[in-house]
Amino acid sequence: MPSFVPYLVHTLFPPTVRLPDILLIDFGLICAGIGVIVLLTKTRRWGWLWNDWLTTVDHKKIAILYLIAALVMLMRGGIDALMLRAQLALPTTHFMPASQYDEVFTTHGTIMVFFMGMPFIFALFNAVVPLMIGARDVAFPRLNAMSYWLFAFGAILFNISFVIGGSPNAGWTAYPPYTGLAFNPGPGENYYFLALIIAGMGTTMTGINFLVTTLKMRAPGMSLMKMPMFVWSTMVTSALILFAFPPLTVALAMSLFDRLFGSHFFTLARGGMPMMYVNLFWLFGHPEVYILIIPLFGVFSEVVATFSKKMLFGYPVMVASIVAIMFLAYGTWVHHFFTMGAGPAVNAFFGLSTMLIAIPTGVKIFNWIFTMWGGRIQTTTAMLYQMAFIPVFMVGGATGILLAVVPADYQLHNSYFLVAHFHNVLIGGTLFGLLSGLYYWWPKMFGMKLNETQGKWAFWLFLIGFWVTFLPQYLLGLKGMTRRMYTYPLGFGWHDLNVISTFGAFIMGAAFVVLVYNIVWSLLYGERDLTGDPWDGRTLEWSLPSPVPEYNFPRIPVVHDRDAWWAMKQKGQSLADLRPEDVHDVEMPKNSPIPFLLGASFFVLGFGMTFAWWPIAIIGFVGIILCLLFSGFDYNDHHHLKADAIRQTEATLGRLQG
Amino acid sequence: MSESEQSITVDEAYEQDNDKSIKFLRPRFHAEAFPTVQIFGYVGSLVLTFAAYFLVMNHVLPVLALLIIILTLAALQAALQLGVFMHVQEGRGMAWQIIPLYLVFLIAFGMVGMSIWIMLFKSGVS
């Protein structure tokens, strides 16, 4: 046996990844991998996989890829959450060793924020924004695919950590000195930094892409104040991404330098300043929480208008408040570390700016309620999530205001009160919004509706499970239980509330199972959407057949009104009365393997750097350079879809005259 | 919209655009024989970076002067990147790139300025 084998085994499979449950997962993953390979080979689907999905630059397919990734990550993050709650249900439990508990809460947070929330939001962006603005694709289709593959390989790099080498364990914020090499050797934190840098690059590119798309690709006549609210929220989110992610990348890269190259940016020794990491992280982190909620404000604005059969109340004010939130979001980050003690002036300033942000948010809440007021409300699943969101988010916002009071924050900081608060806004706002958007736009993405009865079951389980889980956590916080505790003794009066909270978590787990059942059932037997407009929608995506053909619009529509499709329907117009002579050749982006290969190269680079195996890292780096060079000099990046082919497609869909 | 735009020259495309008031945004898509400007920009950005690095590492200036000089270098660096590599002078139609630029100034200066304000509490300690 060669001498390097024990070294390899020890590095790749240290004792922390040889726990029985992880070995069981290893076995399951290997079986599943073999199963997928066998299935693809037997059904001869490799070509289909490569040509139709891995090399695609079509925004609608990229949306589906994002959605699959997000749902898988929701499952992973959810299982992590259930493990945490199982550990905390009773005092002095030894369900997991302390080290594994640290790893699980770290991966739960990181995955839910970066690898579930963000891709789910990008799935919705990709699925509908080009359709809403009357465009044939995003501004930079290949860059869009690169964003996806950077995200996907970043996510893979992060997720393999728990079976190869060991998970990160310093919390989703990865503060130094927990991440310092002196206190935390091993590859775990390297995985965290590299995966987030890679995925973060993809996110930044998505931000650029959608900012340009919404600014430059709108159909003629769609001025800024005629854009649907979801497009506005996309634009504002993209602007937030553009300026929020650079500080994160810098902070992560500097931490990585501390670990790999012996620099001292955030170390305790040699003049490093750990608090500067905290400042940089939250400089990103606060805009990030608005990146995670503003798109869902957009979703709710669309859903509430469609299912109340009314125009959105106070559209200009909604736009103004969303822009105000964007600016204010950059001025509140210190409220995440009031207890650093930067001084009364700093804390007072940021406490006030935090409270200020409640004003535009409150304006939006009122406008949603006024939109429902006097409307003919249809209680579809999407609308139920919208109606549940309002009270849940109000409670989350109100407890946020409590945390913004600096003296109170010194008490509540890092307690379960805080944990309950941010789950209150992230589940009640982000997750409910994502699911609302999923049910609303599913027919447009897949051509069939999700079953409403099953959807409502999942909704009620989510809603009840949410309150049962997190209301007790507010009380636990007030009783002094701090976050990230791995266990607690009997006699603090915490155990009854913890039992209730764990019970609620398992209700939400059941809700997820129902959701998956709903999706699978609907894919097999769901009601087909033959009209393309199952909800009697208001915006342009509903003017197209479901699923939408590759070129989206055979003829780019001209927009005269805010709810363009609704106005067309009122005037008896349709986009389904195309005359053959109106159809011309369409310039479309060409599929490219470069984004996939670029992502794979980044993965190799990241993996090599994680273990400081430089030859592997250099191979990955060379791959990246080659991909960028090929991409830069590849002028053969588009093709012309012939008018005849489009006429034929439209005729089959029954949308062509004569 | 759907027609191939290959037949239009840059000048014709410029004439078709609706916003001609911003003269300096006139498109310059002509090919350069040799990327002189880009190479100067690249060297220049490296010089600016290493100048800041040298000043910080060697402690040759008092804190306030150091802060002012590296912030100036940063502003120069940003201008250089925007002008040389980010094609801020190119574009057709409405000058959308100007709006994010305002945002950049507002947010970047806000972030840098407020970060200095927040982190100054340490300077009395360390």
Coordinates of C-alpha atoms in Angstrom, one line a residue, chain B residues 32 37 39-40 52 57 59 71 78-79 87 100 107 116:
Chain B
E32 CA -8.3 49.3 -31.7
V37 CA -5.3 52.4 -23.2
I39 CA -2.4 48.3 -20.9
F40 CA -1.8 51.7 -19.4
A52 CA -1.5 52.1 -1.1
M57 CA 2.8 48.6 5.4
H59 CA 4.0 53.4 8.4
L71 CA -8.9 57.3 0.1
A78 CA -12.3 53.6 -9.1
A79 CA -12.3 56.3 -11.8
H87 CA -16.9 51.2 -20.8
P100 CA -26.2 53.3 -10.8
I107 CA -23.4 53.9 -1.1
I116 CA -14.5 54.5 9.5

